[in-house]
């Protein structure tokens, strides 16, 4: 096991059983003209973490450890999008409507793609999910179990929605979860801060958090071996 300095206390990472999970670093959430912007959000806040997520991906690639990328989106006929999700609120464009990056939050459209600088490489798992959580209607738990993975390092957007939902679901399924603080972001700074505090509270009730530098320092020895 490798000790990673973390909050609320040291995270014991299993080098044989750890995957990186990058949640929804899609154009639809991070670029102007996508789903996030249609909801009235300042997407520039999310773009700020791209360099740190890229460093995290590089680290896992150098180590040869598994990487999972998720994308939130729906089938073109929207049969996997509950009306309660599509009809919520009063945005100028809804899921499935045509925006500057194609139909919002629909699979195969330009906005569905992961940012080019974080694009998945061959051999990395790409999971399309219709919900906020990464296990709903994806079969991901079975895939991770089949590979013997027990430890998940999380990054991506948004902290309090898809990242937190996925991390809570993973925690309930028995994974030891570590969220990289500067590789996740929210449209709302207070929500990010609250999410980190919630995860750490009560002895790490949902898992652990740490800055990228702590993980990098802890894995430096492993990298030397790689
Ligand atoms: C949202 C996400 N915020 N990826 N999706 O609707 O967090």
XYZ file of C-alpha atoms and ligand atoms in Angstrom, residues 23-24 26 29 35 39 72 105 129 132 157-163 187, ligand 1:
25
model
C -15.991 12.639 -14.664
C -17.649 14.466 -17.585
C -17.049 17.380 -21.883
C -20.096 21.513 -19.514
C -25.528 22.517 -21.675
C -28.358 26.718 -17.617
C -23.148 12.437 -19.326
C -26.344 16.511 -23.940
C -24.050 7.579 -18.535
C -25.465 12.062 -12.732
C -16.956 18.201 -13.058
C -19.077 19.267 -11.423
C -17.934 18.649 -7.872
C -21.304 18.631 -6.147
C -23.313 17.004 -8.954
C -21.801 14.209 -11.056
C -18.538 13.881 -9.119
C -19.910 26.529 -11.212
C -24.351 18.453 -14.276
C -22.359 17.113 -14.165
N -23.860 19.390 -13.457
N -21.501 16.466 -14.953
N -23.583 17.405 -14.686
O -25.496 18.549 -14.693
O -22.051 17.450 -13.043
